[in-house]
Amino acid sequence: MGAGYHGGFGATKGSKETNDAAPGTVKLVKSGPGEKFGEYATRAKPKDGYTDVIIHGNPETDKVSVYHNGKWVDIDQRRLSNYVKQDMGYEKGSIRLISCSTGTQEFAQNFANKMGVKVIAPSDTVWAHSDGKLTIGPKSYINNGKWVEFNPRKRGKK
């Protein structure tokens, strides 16, 4: 298996449009040619008790990216929680954040705090394959990452 698509912005170096792996339900990613992440991630086997939130992670900014009004926009966990709460695909309960490297940042913990629910997020790049399989690692064929759990924390009174 060669290079594929990751949960960042499109194809990795050396990838081809025909590759069968794409990185990463509430779907907040662009659909269309060249954007396989959202399409493949929606095929992932549901995790009992969780709603999937599919979005591009940006580990360099501790934000996630949504496609809005024809362009990519970075948003923080507060704006993402507002999007999710207003989405008809989310009723309540725990969330699986299918979003690259968000399990290595404060983002997932802050998102869990804001949502008031348990969140699991990947420790590295998340890849969604054409058959719905999810792998976590630096390459689509290296599955050495893990899902990291974040429980909401209550803010103390001052």
JSON list of C-alpha atoms in Angstrom, two decimals:
[
{"chain": "A", "resi": 1, "resn": "MET", "atom": "CA", "xyz": [0.00, 0.00, 0.00]},
{"chain": "A", "resi": 2, "resn": "GLY", "atom": "CA", "xyz": [1.38, 3.42, -0.88]},
{"chain": "A", "resi": 3, "resn": "ALA", "atom": "CA", "xyz": [0.75, 6.86, 0.47]},
{"chain": "A", "resi": 4, "resn": "GLY", "atom": "CA", "xyz": [-2.87, 7.94, 0.79]},
{"chain": "A", "resi": 5, "resn": "TYR", "atom": "CA", "xyz": [-5.01, 10.68, 2.22]},
{"chain": "A", "resi": 6, "resn": "HIS", "atom": "CA", "xyz": [-4.69, 11.97, 5.74]},
{"chain": "A", "resi": 7, "resn": "GLY", "atom": "CA", "xyz": [-6.88, 14.06, 8.01]},
{"chain": "A", "resi": 8, "resn": "GLY", "atom": "CA", "xyz": [-5.07, 17.23, 6.99]},
{"chain": "A", "resi": 9, "resn": "PHE", "atom": "CA", "xyz": [-5.56, 18.82, 3.59]},
{"chain": "A", "resi": 10, "resn": "GLY", "atom": "CA", "xyz": [-5.82, 16.31, 0.75]},
{"chain": "A", "resi": 11, "resn": "ALA", "atom": "CA", "xyz": [-3.27, 13.87, -0.59]},
{"chain": "A", "resi": 12, "resn": "THR", "atom": "CA", "xyz": [0.10, 13.20, 0.95]},
{"chain": "A", "resi": 13, "resn": "LYS", "atom": "CA", "xyz": [3.21, 13.44, -1.19]},
{"chain": "A", "resi": 14, "resn": "GLY", "atom": "CA", "xyz": [3.31, 10.64, -3.72]},
{"chain": "A", "resi": 15, "resn": "SER", "atom": "CA", "xyz": [-0.33, 9.63, -3.33]},
{"chain": "A", "resi": 16, "resn": "LYS", "atom": "CA", "xyz": [-2.66, 8.89, -6.19]},
{"chain": "A", "resi": 17, "resn": "GLU", "atom": "CA", "xyz": [-6.36, 9.60, -6.57]},
{"chain": "A", "resi": 18, "resn": "THR", "atom": "CA", "xyz": [-6.98, 5.85, -6.90]},
{"chain": "A", "resi": 19, "resn": "ASN", "atom": "CA", "xyz": [-5.50, 4.98, -3.50]},
{"chain": "A", "resi": 20, "resn": "ASP", "atom": "CA", "xyz": [-7.97, 3.23, -1.20]},
{"chain": "A", "resi": 21, "resn": "ALA", "atom": "CA", "xyz": [-7.10, 4.98, 2.09]},
{"chain": "A", "resi": 22, "resn": "ALA", "atom": "CA", "xyz": [-8.25, 8.35, 3.34]},
{"chain": "A", "resi": 23, "resn": "PRO", "atom": "CA", "xyz": [-7.72, 9.92, 6.70]},
{"chain": "A", "resi": 24, "resn": "GLY", "atom": "CA", "xyz": [-9.88, 11.04, 10.04]},
{"chain": "A", "resi": 25, "resn": "THR", "atom": "CA", "xyz": [-22.35, 10.89, 12.36]},
{"chain": "A", "resi": 26, "resn": "VAL", "atom": "CA", "xyz": [-21.56, 14.61, 12.24]},
{"chain": "A", "resi": 27, "resn": "LYS", "atom": "CA", "xyz": [-19.60, 15.31, 9.09]},
{"chain": "A", "resi": 28, "resn": "LEU", "atom": "CA", "xyz": [-17.93, 18.70, 8.84]},
{"chain": "A", "resi": 29, "resn": "VAL", "atom": "CA", "xyz": [-15.57, 18.07, 5.93]},
{"chain": "A", "resi": 30, "resn": "LYS", "atom": "CA", "xyz": [-15.78, 18.98, 2.26]},
{"chain": "A", "resi": 31, "resn": "SER", "atom": "CA", "xyz": [-17.29, 16.42, -0.09]},
{"chain": "A", "resi": 32, "resn": "GLY", "atom": "CA", "xyz": [-16.31, 15.95, -3.70]},
{"chain": "A", "resi": 33, "resn": "PRO", "atom": "CA", "xyz": [-13.43, 14.96, -5.96]},
{"chain": "A", "resi": 34, "resn": "GLY", "atom": "CA", "xyz": [-10.12, 14.62, -4.17]},
{"chain": "A", "resi": 35, "resn": "GLU", "atom": "CA", "xyz": [-11.77, 14.63, -0.74]},
{"chain": "A", "resi": 36, "resn": "LYS", "atom": "CA", "xyz": [-11.96, 10.99, 0.31]},
{"chain": "A", "resi": 37, "resn": "PHE", "atom": "CA", "xyz": [-11.62, 11.46, 4.08]},
{"chain": "A", "resi": 38, "resn": "GLY", "atom": "CA", "xyz": [-15.26, 12.31, 4.78]},
{"chain": "A", "resi": 39, "resn": "GLU", "atom": "CA", "xyz": [-16.61, 9.75, 2.34]},
{"chain": "A", "resi": 40, "resn": "TYR", "atom": "CA", "xyz": [-14.56, 6.87, 3.73]},
{"chain": "A", "resi": 41, "resn": "ALA", "atom": "CA", "xyz": [-14.87, 7.89, 7.40]},
{"chain": "A", "resi": 42, "resn": "THR", "atom": "CA", "xyz": [-18.68, 7.75, 7.20]},
{"chain": "A", "resi": 43, "resn": "ARG", "atom": "CA", "xyz": [-18.27, 4.06, 6.29]},
{"chain": "A", "resi": 44, "resn": "ALA", "atom": "CA", "xyz": [-16.49, 3.29, 9.59]},
{"chain": "A", "resi": 45, "resn": "LYS", "atom": "CA", "xyz": [-18.16, 0.75, 11.84]},
{"chain": "A", "resi": 46, "resn": "PRO", "atom": "CA", "xyz": [-20.04, 2.71, 14.52]},
{"chain": "A", "resi": 47, "resn": "LYS", "atom": "CA", "xyz": [-18.73, 2.47, 18.06]},
{"chain": "A", "resi": 48, "resn": "ASP", "atom": "CA", "xyz": [-21.52, 1.60, 20.46]},
{"chain": "A", "resi": 49, "resn": "GLY", "atom": "CA", "xyz": [-22.56, 4.59, 22.56]},
{"chain": "A", "resi": 50, "resn": "TYR", "atom": "CA", "xyz": [-20.63, 7.14, 20.47]},
{"chain": "A", "resi": 51, "resn": "THR", "atom": "CA", "xyz": [-21.48, 9.66, 17.79]},
{"chain": "A", "resi": 52, "resn": "ASP", "atom": "CA", "xyz": [-18.75, 10.13, 15.19]},
{"chain": "A", "resi": 53, "resn": "VAL", "atom": "CA", "xyz": [-17.62, 13.68, 14.50]},
{"chain": "A", "resi": 54, "resn": "ILE", "atom": "CA", "xyz": [-15.62, 13.67, 11.26]},
{"chain": "A", "resi": 55, "resn": "ILE", "atom": "CA", "xyz": [-13.43, 16.73, 10.77]},
{"chain": "A", "resi": 56, "resn": "HIS", "atom": "CA", "xyz": [-9.89, 17.63, 9.70]},
{"chain": "A", "resi": 57, "resn": "GLY", "atom": "CA", "xyz": [-7.45, 18.07, 12.58]},
{"chain": "A", "resi": 58, "resn": "ASN", "atom": "CA", "xyz": [-4.63, 20.57, 12.49]},
{"chain": "A", "resi": 59, "resn": "PRO", "atom": "CA", "xyz": [-2.07, 19.60, 15.16]},
{"chain": "A", "resi": 60, "resn": "GLU", "atom": "CA", "xyz": [0.12, 22.61, 14.44]},
{"chain": "A", "resi": 61, "resn": "THR", "atom": "CA", "xyz": [-2.60, 25.07, 15.49]},
{"chain": "A", "resi": 62, "resn": "ASP", "atom": "CA", "xyz": [-4.54, 23.01, 18.09]},
{"chain": "A", "resi": 63, "resn": "LYS", "atom": "CA", "xyz": [-7.63, 23.65, 15.96]},
{"chain": "A", "resi": 64, "resn": "VAL", "atom": "CA", "xyz": [-9.74, 21.76, 13.48]},
{"chain": "A", "resi": 65, "resn": "SER", "atom": "CA", "xyz": [-10.67, 22.84, 9.96]},
{"chain": "A", "resi": 66, "resn": "VAL", "atom": "CA", "xyz": [-14.10, 23.04, 8.33]},
{"chain": "A", "resi": 67, "resn": "TYR", "atom": "CA", "xyz": [-14.98, 23.87, 4.75]},
{"chain": "A", "resi": 68, "resn": "HIS", "atom": "CA", "xyz": [-17.25, 26.91, 4.92]},
{"chain": "A", "resi": 69, "resn": "ASN", "atom": "CA", "xyz": [-18.38, 29.26, 2.14]},
{"chain": "A", "resi": 70, "resn": "GLY", "atom": "CA", "xyz": [-15.86, 27.85, -0.34]},
{"chain": "A", "resi": 71, "resn": "LYS", "atom": "CA", "xyz": [-12.76, 27.93, 1.87]},
{"chain": "A", "resi": 72, "resn": "TRP", "atom": "CA", "xyz": [-11.09, 26.14, 4.76]},
{"chain": "A", "resi": 73, "resn": "VAL", "atom": "CA", "xyz": [-11.55, 27.81, 8.13]},
{"chain": "A", "resi": 74, "resn": "ASP", "atom": "CA", "xyz": [-9.76, 26.86, 11.37]},
{"chain": "A", "resi": 75, "resn": "ILE", "atom": "CA", "xyz": [-12.03, 26.73, 14.42]},
{"chain": "A", "resi": 76, "resn": "ASP", "atom": "CA", "xyz": [-11.47, 26.06, 18.09]},
{"chain": "A", "resi": 77, "resn": "GLN", "atom": "CA", "xyz": [-13.27, 23.61, 20.36]},
{"chain": "A", "resi": 78, "resn": "ARG", "atom": "CA", "xyz": [-15.91, 26.19, 21.34]},
{"chain": "A", "resi": 79, "resn": "ARG", "atom": "CA", "xyz": [-17.07, 26.71, 17.76]},
{"chain": "A", "resi": 80, "resn": "LEU", "atom": "CA", "xyz": [-16.92, 22.98, 17.06]},
{"chain": "A", "resi": 81, "resn": "SER", "atom": "CA", "xyz": [-19.09, 22.26, 20.09]},
{"chain": "A", "resi": 82, "resn": "ASN", "atom": "CA", "xyz": [-21.64, 24.79, 18.82]},
{"chain": "A", "resi": 83, "resn": "TYR", "atom": "CA", "xyz": [-21.65, 23.13, 15.38]},
{"chain": "A", "resi": 84, "resn": "VAL", "atom": "CA", "xyz": [-22.11, 19.67, 16.89]},
{"chain": "A", "resi": 85, "resn": "LYS", "atom": "CA", "xyz": [-24.85, 20.71, 19.33]},
{"chain": "A", "resi": 86, "resn": "GLN", "atom": "CA", "xyz": [-26.82, 22.25, 16.44]},
{"chain": "A", "resi": 87, "resn": "ASP", "atom": "CA", "xyz": [-26.34, 19.30, 14.07]},
{"chain": "A", "resi": 88, "resn": "MET", "atom": "CA", "xyz": [-29.32, 17.00, 13.64]},
{"chain": "A", "resi": 89, "resn": "GLY", "atom": "CA", "xyz": [-26.94, 14.00, 13.55]},
{"chain": "A", "resi": 90, "resn": "TYR", "atom": "CA", "xyz": [-26.02, 14.51, 17.21]},
{"chain": "A", "resi": 91, "resn": "GLU", "atom": "CA", "xyz": [-28.56, 13.76, 19.88]},
{"chain": "A", "resi": 92, "resn": "LYS", "atom": "CA", "xyz": [-26.43, 13.36, 23.00]},
{"chain": "A", "resi": 93, "resn": "GLY", "atom": "CA", "xyz": [-23.77, 11.16, 24.51]},
{"chain": "A", "resi": 94, "resn": "SER", "atom": "CA", "xyz": [-20.13, 10.30, 23.98]},
{"chain": "A", "resi": 95, "resn": "ILE", "atom": "CA", "xyz": [-18.22, 11.35, 20.85]},
{"chain": "A", "resi": 96, "resn": "ARG", "atom": "CA", "xyz": [-15.58, 9.68, 18.73]},
{"chain": "A", "resi": 97, "resn": "LEU", "atom": "CA", "xyz": [-13.59, 12.51, 17.19]},
{"chain": "A", "resi": 98, "resn": "ILE", "atom": "CA", "xyz": [-12.34, 11.18, 13.82]},
{"chain": "A", "resi": 99, "resn": "SER", "atom": "CA", "xyz": [-9.83, 13.96, 13.37]},
{"chain": "A", "resi": 100, "resn": "CYS", "atom": "CA", "xyz": [-6.06, 13.67, 12.97]},
{"chain": "A", "resi": 101, "resn": "SER", "atom": "CA", "xyz": [-3.86, 13.97, 16.05]},
{"chain": "A", "resi": 102, "resn": "THR", "atom": "CA", "xyz": [-6.56, 15.58, 18.19]},
{"chain": "A", "resi": 103, "resn": "GLY", "atom": "CA", "xyz": [-5.81, 13.04, 20.95]},
{"chain": "A", "resi": 104, "resn": "THR", "atom": "CA", "xyz": [-2.36, 14.57, 21.42]},
{"chain": "A", "resi": 105, "resn": "GLN", "atom": "CA", "xyz": [-3.53, 18.10, 22.12]},
{"chain": "A", "resi": 106, "resn": "GLU", "atom": "CA", "xyz": [-5.55, 20.09, 24.60]},
{"chain": "A", "resi": 107, "resn": "PHE", "atom": "CA", "xyz": [-8.19, 20.31, 21.88]},
{"chain": "A", "resi": 108, "resn": "ALA", "atom": "CA", "xyz": [-9.94, 17.02, 22.71]},
{"chain": "A", "resi": 109, "resn": "GLN", "atom": "CA", "xyz": [-9.92, 17.69, 26.46]},
{"chain": "A", "resi": 110, "resn": "ASN", "atom": "CA", "xyz": [-11.32, 21.19, 25.96]},
{"chain": "A", "resi": 111, "resn": "PHE", "atom": "CA", "xyz": [-13.93, 19.79, 23.54]},
{"chain": "A", "resi": 112, "resn": "ALA", "atom": "CA", "xyz": [-14.98, 17.16, 26.11]},
{"chain": "A", "resi": 113, "resn": "ASN", "atom": "CA", "xyz": [-15.25, 19.90, 28.74]},
{"chain": "A", "resi": 114, "resn": "LYS", "atom": "CA", "xyz": [-17.36, 22.09, 26.46]},
{"chain": "A", "resi": 115, "resn": "MET", "atom": "CA", "xyz": [-19.66, 19.23, 25.37]},
{"chain": "A", "resi": 116, "resn": "GLY", "atom": "CA", "xyz": [-19.89, 17.76, 28.87]},
{"chain": "A", "resi": 117, "resn": "VAL", "atom": "CA", "xyz": [-19.39, 14.22, 27.50]},
{"chain": "A", "resi": 118, "resn": "LYS", "atom": "CA", "xyz": [-16.65, 11.63, 27.08]},
{"chain": "A", "resi": 119, "resn": "VAL", "atom": "CA", "xyz": [-14.61, 12.08, 23.88]},
{"chain": "A", "resi": 120, "resn": "ILE", "atom": "CA", "xyz": [-12.16, 9.68, 22.27]},
{"chain": "A", "resi": 121, "resn": "ALA", "atom": "CA", "xyz": [-9.65, 11.01, 19.75]},
{"chain": "A", "resi": 122, "resn": "PRO", "atom": "CA", "xyz": [-6.71, 9.54, 17.78]},
{"chain": "A", "resi": 123, "resn": "SER", "atom": "CA", "xyz": [-3.11, 9.83, 18.98]},
{"chain": "A", "resi": 124, "resn": "ASP", "atom": "CA", "xyz": [-1.78, 10.30, 15.43]},
{"chain": "A", "resi": 125, "resn": "THR", "atom": "CA", "xyz": [-3.02, 10.66, 11.86]},
{"chain": "A", "resi": 126, "resn": "VAL", "atom": "CA", "xyz": [-6.31, 8.80, 11.42]},
{"chain": "A", "resi": 127, "resn": "TRP", "atom": "CA", "xyz": [-6.87, 7.03, 8.10]},
{"chain": "A", "resi": 128, "resn": "ALA", "atom": "CA", "xyz": [-10.25, 5.90, 6.82]},
{"chain": "A", "resi": 129, "resn": "HIS", "atom": "CA", "xyz": [-10.04, 3.20, 4.18]},
{"chain": "A", "resi": 130, "resn": "SER", "atom": "CA", "xyz": [-12.54, 2.67, 1.38]},
{"chain": "A", "resi": 131, "resn": "ASP", "atom": "CA", "xyz": [-14.01, -0.32, 3.26]},
{"chain": "A", "resi": 132, "resn": "GLY", "atom": "CA", "xyz": [-14.57, 1.83, 6.39]},
{"chain": "A", "resi": 133, "resn": "LYS", "atom": "CA", "xyz": [-11.60, 0.47, 8.35]},
{"chain": "A", "resi": 134, "resn": "LEU", "atom": "CA", "xyz": [-9.90, 3.12, 10.51]},
{"chain": "A", "resi": 135, "resn": "THR", "atom": "CA", "xyz": [-6.17, 3.01, 11.23]},
{"chain": "A", "resi": 136, "resn": "ILE", "atom": "CA", "xyz": [-4.09, 5.39, 13.34]},
{"chain": "A", "resi": 137, "resn": "GLY", "atom": "CA", "xyz": [-0.44, 6.03, 12.55]},
{"chain": "A", "resi": 138, "resn": "PRO", "atom": "CA", "xyz": [2.02, 7.94, 10.39]},
{"chain": "A", "resi": 139, "resn": "LYS", "atom": "CA", "xyz": [1.07, 5.96, 7.24]},
{"chain": "A", "resi": 140, "resn": "SER", "atom": "CA", "xyz": [-2.18, 4.29, 6.25]},
{"chain": "A", "resi": 141, "resn": "TYR", "atom": "CA", "xyz": [-0.61, 0.84, 6.61]},
{"chain": "A", "resi": 142, "resn": "ILE", "atom": "CA", "xyz": [1.05, 1.47, 10.00]},
{"chain": "A", "resi": 143, "resn": "ASN", "atom": "CA", "xyz": [-1.60, 1.06, 12.70]},
{"chain": "A", "resi": 144, "resn": "ASN", "atom": "CA", "xyz": [0.42, 1.86, 15.82]},
{"chain": "A", "resi": 145, "resn": "GLY", "atom": "CA", "xyz": [-1.68, 4.70, 17.25]},
{"chain": "A", "resi": 146, "resn": "LYS", "atom": "CA", "xyz": [-4.55, 4.51, 19.70]},
{"chain": "A", "resi": 147, "resn": "TRP", "atom": "CA", "xyz": [-7.81, 6.14, 20.72]},
{"chain": "A", "resi": 148, "resn": "VAL", "atom": "CA", "xyz": [-7.24, 8.40, 23.74]},
{"chain": "A", "resi": 149, "resn": "GLU", "atom": "CA", "xyz": [-10.12, 8.96, 26.17]},
{"chain": "A", "resi": 150, "resn": "PHE", "atom": "CA", "xyz": [-11.00, 12.40, 27.56]},
{"chain": "A", "resi": 151, "resn": "ASN", "atom": "CA", "xyz": [-13.59, 12.86, 30.28]},
{"chain": "A", "resi": 152, "resn": "PRO", "atom": "CA", "xyz": [-15.16, 16.26, 30.91]},
{"chain": "A", "resi": 153, "resn": "ARG", "atom": "CA", "xyz": [-13.72, 18.21, 33.80]},
{"chain": "A", "resi": 154, "resn": "LYS", "atom": "CA", "xyz": [-15.75, 20.59, 35.89]},
{"chain": "A", "resi": 155, "resn": "ARG", "atom": "CA", "xyz": [-14.45, 24.09, 36.38]},
{"chain": "A", "resi": 156, "resn": "GLY", "atom": "CA", "xyz": [-13.82, 25.01, 39.98]},
{"chain": "A", "resi": 157, "resn": "LYS", "atom": "CA", "xyz": [-15.53, 28.04, 41.52]},
{"chain": "A", "resi": 158, "resn": "LYS", "atom": "CA", "xyz": [-13.33, 31.00, 42.30]}
]
